[in-house]
Amino acid sequence: MAPTTQQTSRRDLLKVAAVGTGAAVLAASCSDDEEYTGRGVRVLRASEVPLDPFHDIWRDAPFTDVTLGPQDVALPQRVKPSVTKVRVRSVHDGKKIGFRLEWNDTEVGDKTIRVDDFRDACAVLLAPGDADESLRLMGSAETPATLLHWKADWERIVSKGDEGLDQAFPNRSVDTYPIIHEIPADEVGIDSYVAANATEWLPAIHVKNPVAGKAERASSVEKAIAYSFSTTTSAPTQDAEGRGKWIEGDGWRVVIVKPLGARDEGEIALKPGTVATCAFAVWSGGNRDVGSRKCPATKVEALELDA
Amino acid sequence: MAEVTNWQLNRAMYYPYEESRPTRQAAAVFDTNKCIGCQTCTIACKTCWTSGQGQEYMLWNNVETKPWGSYPLAWDVRELQLLGPQTWDGDTYTGNTIFEAAPAGERNIAWKPTELDYAYPNRGEDETNVSITTKRYNLKLPHDMWFFYLPRVCNHCTYPACLQGCPRQSIYKRPEDGIVLLDEERCRGYRVCFEACPYKKVFYNHTTKISEKCVFCFPAVEQGIQPRCMRNCIGKIRSFGFLSKPEEVREDNPIDFLVHVRKVGKPLYPQFGLEPNVYYIPPIHVASDDFLTMLFGPGCLDSIAAYKKAMNGEDPELLAALLLAVSTDRIITRFKLVGNRVHAWAENGDQVVDMPLKVPTVERVPFDPDLNVYRYNFT
Ligand code: SF4
Ligand code: SF4
């Protein structure tokens, strides 16, 4: 990744701080592009947990390179992973924990309208224990896993709105939609059905499918609880946030943030100064990755939270 | 993988789940010889189920002209191409099903359509198998130059590829009537079912981003009423009812009679291995036994022979069963031919059909003095 102006100036400032004020401790704790040499992923204690993937605080956190491999357990599988490495950094501020994931993908997949549009995505799995390998595959019946799933198409909706049917299908022509026929067809959206109390025409929205399309979104991250494969369920409280940016040639830089505490049944409560289990996964939409067709970490990591 | 029986293949086959047949199976028999390609069925379904935003391209019911028509584009040819050449030994399928031919890491062979494949719903419509020339090919039966209409809905398969494909188990088959439904609340739009169904009868909603499929009008079926596409069929080609388990076949159940007794109803692409439950009476005018066998399996020629017999008056019972198609909105569970009259009953015992097998011909005098009009008889 090419250093940005902001990053360069941060590095310079640190040098000045170290030399000029004799703040050797500060310089030593700064792991500017430094690999974590301990076990697993270190969660650095920071003054805040920034959402911006390019915030200087992320450079202070030592990184761990996590190897991604095939998903060869549940069917359908992704036998040949499309992404083989994700670089992970983590910080907490005593209230929230954040992860910054960085991986290369040559094209952006942030649309899901067409039948063959698949999104880029990444996920953090959090579970109790100390790098408990038995929980790698989405937790277990006894010990649920908390999943934080960032979705590139949700990110797009948060930042600039959905692509929209007119853009996805520029030559489409619709005379009218029943029930909401007074609205010109090209102005119809999910909101039109909601306002007309006619969501029966949008079945998944009518039955309140938690991941069904939305005109607007507050967050690009879904918090879910899983008790093994096929059991992922959206958590009742959606309090995870995210921010992602794709850079030509470099791929995705994504931040995922959640409160340290737990608010939902099965959710993990993380405490400063303790160790937990974490794992990661990446999906490449351009490779039709979706659901179990994913690139998971080949092993779980210990998540070591600074006190 | 479990070993299950597939009577359409006359052998056991592999399927990811144990055999679990519904008590009875909602099923239909379509007489391709009577379909006029009017698309009333398509519109009946469209206006009922898929007229919302995001469903524009969805045709849970479509009618394609064979041999060239297809929706999505070349769905069957591409699936067959992936499967490769396969063989039958008499009535026994000796080739691989789409489950048995699954590539590593997948549950079945699956052609993955793109958005563009849905852009030509009426491709090949009314096109004949060969280019039209001045030679009059059609003055003999079967015709050398031919086409026929193939109306298609979800087959509510005994071994649904959509169901076994879903990693979230969001698709289920109802034990009471075998209708295959997709749970709109549980689905996450992964589209594995959409790819897995070889008939391409699962659709992805562009607006809700969740998959949807034909529901066989289950709210109507639960009340003893036939699905909309069946009720509205102009050509009266569609018989709808319940198919019994193979060992519990009842001769007086019209669907059992057509499928298991007279064996005129044949499955579409049985070689895929899903045991589909929409059956077809193959067209009698198509001069390509190979093409028909590819579509409807090796029994299709016997089916044509049996059908012709009925049409020639040599099998009045079969004719009676065929005449029941779209004769009532109610679901018929029992029928009987008494003399020249066909009787049929709904499940609750109501008699819903009483009609002559042969309608008497009445010749009127051309002039009606009461109304002072002329009427002509055409026969
Ligand atoms: S036809 Fe396709 S969608 Fe319908 S039950 Fe069979 S596999 Fe599923
Ligand atoms: S309504 Fe009946 S006759 Fe018309 S196209 Fe459909 S199946 Fe054929």
mmCIF file with all atom_site columns, C-alpha atoms in Angstrom, chain A residues 156-270:
data_model
loop_
_atom_site.group_PDB
_atom_site.id
_atom_site.type_symbol
_atom_site.label_atom_id
_atom_site.label_alt_id
_atom_site.label_comp_id
_atom_site.label_asym_id
_atom_site.label_entity_id
_atom_site.label_seq_id
_atom_site.pdbx_PDB_ins_code
_atom_site.Cartn_x
_atom_site.Cartn_y
_atom_site.Cartn_z
_atom_site.occupancy
_atom_site.B_iso_or_equiv
_atom_site.pdbx_formal_charge
_atom_site.auth_seq_id
_atom_site.auth_comp_id
_atom_site.auth_asym_id
_atom_site.auth_atom_id
_atom_site.pdbx_PDB_model_num
ATOM 1   C CA . ARG A 1 156 ? -22.210 1.353   -1.065  1.00 0.00 ? 156 ARG A CA 1
ATOM 2   C CA . ILE A 1 157 ? -25.759 1.964   0.159   1.00 0.00 ? 157 ILE A CA 1
ATOM 3   C CA . VAL A 1 158 ? -24.472 3.721   3.297   1.00 0.00 ? 158 VAL A CA 1
ATOM 4   C CA . SER A 1 159 ? -22.067 5.940   1.364   1.00 0.00 ? 159 SER A CA 1
ATOM 5   C CA . LYS A 1 160 ? -23.777 6.639   -1.973  1.00 0.00 ? 160 LYS A CA 1
ATOM 6   C CA . GLY A 1 161 ? -27.035 4.720   -2.168  1.00 0.00 ? 161 GLY A CA 1
ATOM 7   C CA . ASP A 1 162 ? -27.905 1.565   -4.048  1.00 0.00 ? 162 ASP A CA 1
ATOM 8   C CA . GLU A 1 163 ? -27.190 1.304   -7.743  1.00 0.00 ? 163 GLU A CA 1
ATOM 9   C CA . GLY A 1 164 ? -30.927 1.229   -8.499  1.00 0.00 ? 164 GLY A CA 1
ATOM 10  C CA . LEU A 1 165 ? -32.866 -0.736  -11.080 1.00 0.00 ? 165 LEU A CA 1
ATOM 11  C CA . ASP A 1 166 ? -32.736 2.035   -13.676 1.00 0.00 ? 166 ASP A CA 1
ATOM 12  C CA . GLN A 1 167 ? -28.968 2.068   -13.611 1.00 0.00 ? 167 GLN A CA 1
ATOM 13  C CA . ALA A 1 168 ? -28.660 -1.707  -13.500 1.00 0.00 ? 168 ALA A CA 1
ATOM 14  C CA . PHE A 1 169 ? -31.101 -2.113  -16.389 1.00 0.00 ? 169 PHE A CA 1
ATOM 15  C CA . PRO A 1 170 ? -30.884 1.113   -18.426 1.00 0.00 ? 170 PRO A CA 1
ATOM 16  C CA . ASN A 1 171 ? -33.252 -0.160  -21.141 1.00 0.00 ? 171 ASN A CA 1
ATOM 17  C CA . ARG A 1 172 ? -35.959 -1.402  -18.840 1.00 0.00 ? 172 ARG A CA 1
ATOM 18  C CA . SER A 1 173 ? -39.477 -0.209  -19.335 1.00 0.00 ? 173 SER A CA 1
ATOM 19  C CA . VAL A 1 174 ? -42.318 -0.716  -16.894 1.00 0.00 ? 174 VAL A CA 1
ATOM 20  C CA . ASP A 1 175 ? -45.803 0.706   -17.497 1.00 0.00 ? 175 ASP A CA 1
ATOM 21  C CA . THR A 1 176 ? -46.941 0.614   -13.937 1.00 0.00 ? 176 THR A CA 1
ATOM 22  C CA . TYR A 1 177 ? -46.719 -1.351  -10.725 1.00 0.00 ? 177 TYR A CA 1
ATOM 23  C CA . PRO A 1 178 ? -50.008 -2.568  -9.261  1.00 0.00 ? 178 PRO A CA 1
ATOM 24  C CA . ILE A 1 179 ? -51.308 -0.910  -6.084  1.00 0.00 ? 179 ILE A CA 1
ATOM 25  C CA . ILE A 1 180 ? -48.814 1.950   -6.322  1.00 0.00 ? 180 ILE A CA 1
ATOM 26  C CA . HIS A 1 181 ? -49.776 2.726   -9.921  1.00 0.00 ? 181 HIS A CA 1
ATOM 27  C CA . GLU A 1 182 ? -50.137 6.449   -9.262  1.00 0.00 ? 182 GLU A CA 1
ATOM 28  C CA . ILE A 1 183 ? -46.363 6.701   -8.777  1.00 0.00 ? 183 ILE A CA 1
ATOM 29  C CA . PRO A 1 184 ? -44.432 6.841   -12.086 1.00 0.00 ? 184 PRO A CA 1
ATOM 30  C CA . ALA A 1 185 ? -42.737 3.455   -12.500 1.00 0.00 ? 185 ALA A CA 1
ATOM 31  C CA . ASP A 1 186 ? -39.232 4.924   -12.616 1.00 0.00 ? 186 ASP A CA 1
ATOM 32  C CA . GLU A 1 187 ? -39.769 6.654   -9.269  1.00 0.00 ? 187 GLU A CA 1
ATOM 33  C CA . VAL A 1 188 ? -40.920 3.527   -7.461  1.00 0.00 ? 188 VAL A CA 1
ATOM 34  C CA . GLY A 1 189 ? -38.695 2.208   -4.716  1.00 0.00 ? 189 GLY A CA 1
ATOM 35  C CA . ILE A 1 190 ? -38.998 0.145   -1.554  1.00 0.00 ? 190 ILE A CA 1
ATOM 36  C CA . ASP A 1 191 ? -40.267 3.232   0.243   1.00 0.00 ? 191 ASP A CA 1
ATOM 37  C CA . SER A 1 192 ? -43.208 3.524   -2.151  1.00 0.00 ? 192 SER A CA 1
ATOM 38  C CA . TYR A 1 193 ? -44.463 0.108   -1.063  1.00 0.00 ? 193 TYR A CA 1
ATOM 39  C CA . VAL A 1 194 ? -43.840 0.852   2.602   1.00 0.00 ? 194 VAL A CA 1
ATOM 40  C CA . ALA A 1 195 ? -45.744 4.147   2.367   1.00 0.00 ? 195 ALA A CA 1
ATOM 41  C CA . ALA A 1 196 ? -48.659 2.452   0.588   1.00 0.00 ? 196 ALA A CA 1
ATOM 42  C CA . ASN A 1 197 ? -48.719 -0.333  3.176   1.00 0.00 ? 197 ASN A CA 1
ATOM 43  C CA . ALA A 1 198 ? -48.239 -2.747  0.288   1.00 0.00 ? 198 ALA A CA 1
ATOM 44  C CA . THR A 1 199 ? -45.096 -4.672  1.167   1.00 0.00 ? 199 THR A CA 1
ATOM 45  C CA . GLU A 1 200 ? -46.833 -7.925  0.182   1.00 0.00 ? 200 GLU A CA 1
ATOM 46  C CA . TRP A 1 201 ? -45.436 -7.060  -3.245  1.00 0.00 ? 201 TRP A CA 1
ATOM 47  C CA . LEU A 1 202 ? -41.914 -7.318  -1.780  1.00 0.00 ? 202 LEU A CA 1
ATOM 48  C CA . PRO A 1 203 ? -42.206 -10.711 -0.086  1.00 0.00 ? 203 PRO A CA 1
ATOM 49  C CA . ALA A 1 204 ? -38.908 -10.844 1.826   1.00 0.00 ? 204 ALA A CA 1
ATOM 50  C CA . ILE A 1 205 ? -39.398 -7.305  3.087   1.00 0.00 ? 205 ILE A CA 1
ATOM 51  C CA . HIS A 1 206 ? -42.975 -8.078  4.067   1.00 0.00 ? 206 HIS A CA 1
ATOM 52  C CA . VAL A 1 207 ? -41.851 -10.953 6.298   1.00 0.00 ? 207 VAL A CA 1
ATOM 53  C CA . LYS A 1 208 ? -39.063 -8.761  7.725   1.00 0.00 ? 208 LYS A CA 1
ATOM 54  C CA . ASN A 1 209 ? -36.120 -10.747 6.419   1.00 0.00 ? 209 ASN A CA 1
ATOM 55  C CA . PRO A 1 210 ? -33.261 -8.989  8.259   1.00 0.00 ? 210 PRO A CA 1
ATOM 56  C CA . VAL A 1 211 ? -30.959 -8.989  5.234   1.00 0.00 ? 211 VAL A CA 1
ATOM 57  C CA . ALA A 1 212 ? -33.532 -8.079  2.579   1.00 0.00 ? 212 ALA A CA 1
ATOM 58  C CA . GLY A 1 213 ? -32.882 -5.021  0.412   1.00 0.00 ? 213 GLY A CA 1
ATOM 59  C CA . LYS A 1 214 ? -33.209 -1.581  1.934   1.00 0.00 ? 214 LYS A CA 1
ATOM 60  C CA . ALA A 1 215 ? -33.307 1.848   0.388   1.00 0.00 ? 215 ALA A CA 1
ATOM 61  C CA . GLU A 1 216 ? -31.074 3.202   3.171   1.00 0.00 ? 216 GLU A CA 1
ATOM 62  C CA . ARG A 1 217 ? -28.775 1.618   5.690   1.00 0.00 ? 217 ARG A CA 1
ATOM 63  C CA . ALA A 1 218 ? -27.181 2.879   8.867   1.00 0.00 ? 218 ALA A CA 1
ATOM 64  C CA . SER A 1 219 ? -24.330 0.369   8.907   1.00 0.00 ? 219 SER A CA 1
ATOM 65  C CA . SER A 1 220 ? -22.411 -1.802  6.485   1.00 0.00 ? 220 SER A CA 1
ATOM 66  C CA . VAL A 1 221 ? -21.862 -4.506  9.107   1.00 0.00 ? 221 VAL A CA 1
ATOM 67  C CA . GLU A 1 222 ? -24.308 -7.160  10.183  1.00 0.00 ? 222 GLU A CA 1
ATOM 68  C CA . LYS A 1 223 ? -23.921 -8.643  13.648  1.00 0.00 ? 223 LYS A CA 1
ATOM 69  C CA . ALA A 1 224 ? -24.997 -12.272 13.669  1.00 0.00 ? 224 ALA A CA 1
ATOM 70  C CA . ILE A 1 225 ? -24.859 -15.243 15.995  1.00 0.00 ? 225 ILE A CA 1
ATOM 71  C CA . ALA A 1 226 ? -24.064 -18.753 14.754  1.00 0.00 ? 226 ALA A CA 1
ATOM 72  C CA . TYR A 1 227 ? -24.147 -22.174 16.397  1.00 0.00 ? 227 TYR A CA 1
ATOM 73  C CA . SER A 1 228 ? -22.246 -23.858 13.514  1.00 0.00 ? 228 SER A CA 1
ATOM 74  C CA . PHE A 1 229 ? -22.750 -23.908 9.764   1.00 0.00 ? 229 PHE A CA 1
ATOM 75  C CA . SER A 1 230 ? -26.204 -23.050 8.382   1.00 0.00 ? 230 SER A CA 1
ATOM 76  C CA . THR A 1 231 ? -27.322 -21.408 11.613  1.00 0.00 ? 231 THR A CA 1
ATOM 77  C CA . THR A 1 232 ? -26.204 -17.795 11.110  1.00 0.00 ? 232 THR A CA 1
ATOM 78  C CA . THR A 1 233 ? -28.943 -15.562 12.486  1.00 0.00 ? 233 THR A CA 1
ATOM 79  C CA . SER A 1 234 ? -28.990 -11.790 12.455  1.00 0.00 ? 234 SER A CA 1
ATOM 80  C CA . ALA A 1 235 ? -28.721 -10.471 16.005  1.00 0.00 ? 235 ALA A CA 1
ATOM 81  C CA . PRO A 1 236 ? -31.705 -8.491  17.341  1.00 0.00 ? 236 PRO A CA 1
ATOM 82  C CA . THR A 1 237 ? -29.439 -5.540  18.225  1.00 0.00 ? 237 THR A CA 1
ATOM 83  C CA . GLN A 1 238 ? -27.495 -4.230  15.278  1.00 0.00 ? 238 GLN A CA 1
ATOM 84  C CA . ASP A 1 239 ? -24.773 -2.217  16.982  1.00 0.00 ? 239 ASP A CA 1
ATOM 85  C CA . ALA A 1 240 ? -21.767 -3.007  14.803  1.00 0.00 ? 240 ALA A CA 1
ATOM 86  C CA . GLU A 1 241 ? -20.453 -0.425  12.396  1.00 0.00 ? 241 GLU A CA 1
ATOM 87  C CA . GLY A 1 242 ? -18.066 -0.487  9.493   1.00 0.00 ? 242 GLY A CA 1
ATOM 88  C CA . ARG A 1 243 ? -16.344 1.503   6.836   1.00 0.00 ? 243 ARG A CA 1
ATOM 89  C CA . GLY A 1 244 ? -14.577 0.151   3.772   1.00 0.00 ? 244 GLY A CA 1
ATOM 90  C CA . LYS A 1 245 ? -12.580 1.645   0.973   1.00 0.00 ? 245 LYS A CA 1
ATOM 91  C CA . TRP A 1 246 ? -11.300 0.012   -2.174  1.00 0.00 ? 246 TRP A CA 1
ATOM 92  C CA . ILE A 1 247 ? -8.068  1.282   -3.696  1.00 0.00 ? 247 ILE A CA 1
ATOM 93  C CA . GLU A 1 248 ? -7.084  0.457   -7.247  1.00 0.00 ? 248 GLU A CA 1
ATOM 94  C CA . GLY A 1 249 ? -4.191  -1.974  -7.159  1.00 0.00 ? 249 GLY A CA 1
ATOM 95  C CA . ASP A 1 250 ? -4.409  -2.459  -3.392  1.00 0.00 ? 250 ASP A CA 1
ATOM 96  C CA . GLY A 1 251 ? -7.884  -3.782  -2.805  1.00 0.00 ? 251 GLY A CA 1
ATOM 97  C CA . TRP A 1 252 ? -10.003 -3.344  0.296   1.00 0.00 ? 252 TRP A CA 1
ATOM 98  C CA . ARG A 1 253 ? -9.291  -1.608  3.614   1.00 0.00 ? 253 ARG A CA 1
ATOM 99  C CA . VAL A 1 254 ? -12.189 -2.304  5.932   1.00 0.00 ? 254 VAL A CA 1
ATOM 100 C CA . VAL A 1 255 ? -12.839 -1.349  9.533   1.00 0.00 ? 255 VAL A CA 1
ATOM 101 C CA . ILE A 1 256 ? -15.361 -3.225  11.656  1.00 0.00 ? 256 ILE A CA 1
ATOM 102 C CA . VAL A 1 257 ? -16.278 -1.902  15.113  1.00 0.00 ? 257 VAL A CA 1
ATOM 103 C CA . LYS A 1 258 ? -18.510 -3.271  17.871  1.00 0.00 ? 258 LYS A CA 1
ATOM 104 C CA . PRO A 1 259 ? -19.020 -2.576  21.580  1.00 0.00 ? 259 PRO A CA 1
ATOM 105 C CA . LEU A 1 260 ? -16.834 -4.749  23.831  1.00 0.00 ? 260 LEU A CA 1
ATOM 106 C CA . GLY A 1 261 ? -19.875 -5.795  25.827  1.00 0.00 ? 261 GLY A CA 1
ATOM 107 C CA . ALA A 1 262 ? -22.664 -8.106  24.729  1.00 0.00 ? 262 ALA A CA 1
ATOM 108 C CA . ARG A 1 263 ? -26.283 -7.115  24.188  1.00 0.00 ? 263 ARG A CA 1
ATOM 109 C CA . ASP A 1 264 ? -27.740 -10.186 22.553  1.00 0.00 ? 264 ASP A CA 1
ATOM 110 C CA . GLU A 1 265 ? -28.163 -13.802 23.513  1.00 0.00 ? 265 GLU A CA 1
ATOM 111 C CA . GLY A 1 266 ? -25.141 -15.807 22.461  1.00 0.00 ? 266 GLY A CA 1
ATOM 112 C CA . GLU A 1 267 ? -23.029 -12.706 21.846  1.00 0.00 ? 267 GLU A CA 1
ATOM 113 C CA . ILE A 1 268 ? -19.516 -12.644 23.222  1.00 0.00 ? 268 ILE A CA 1
ATOM 114 C CA . ALA A 1 269 ? -18.601 -10.091 25.917  1.00 0.00 ? 269 ALA A CA 1
ATOM 115 C CA . LEU A 1 270 ? -14.951 -9.142  25.530  1.00 0.00 ? 270 LEU A CA 1
#
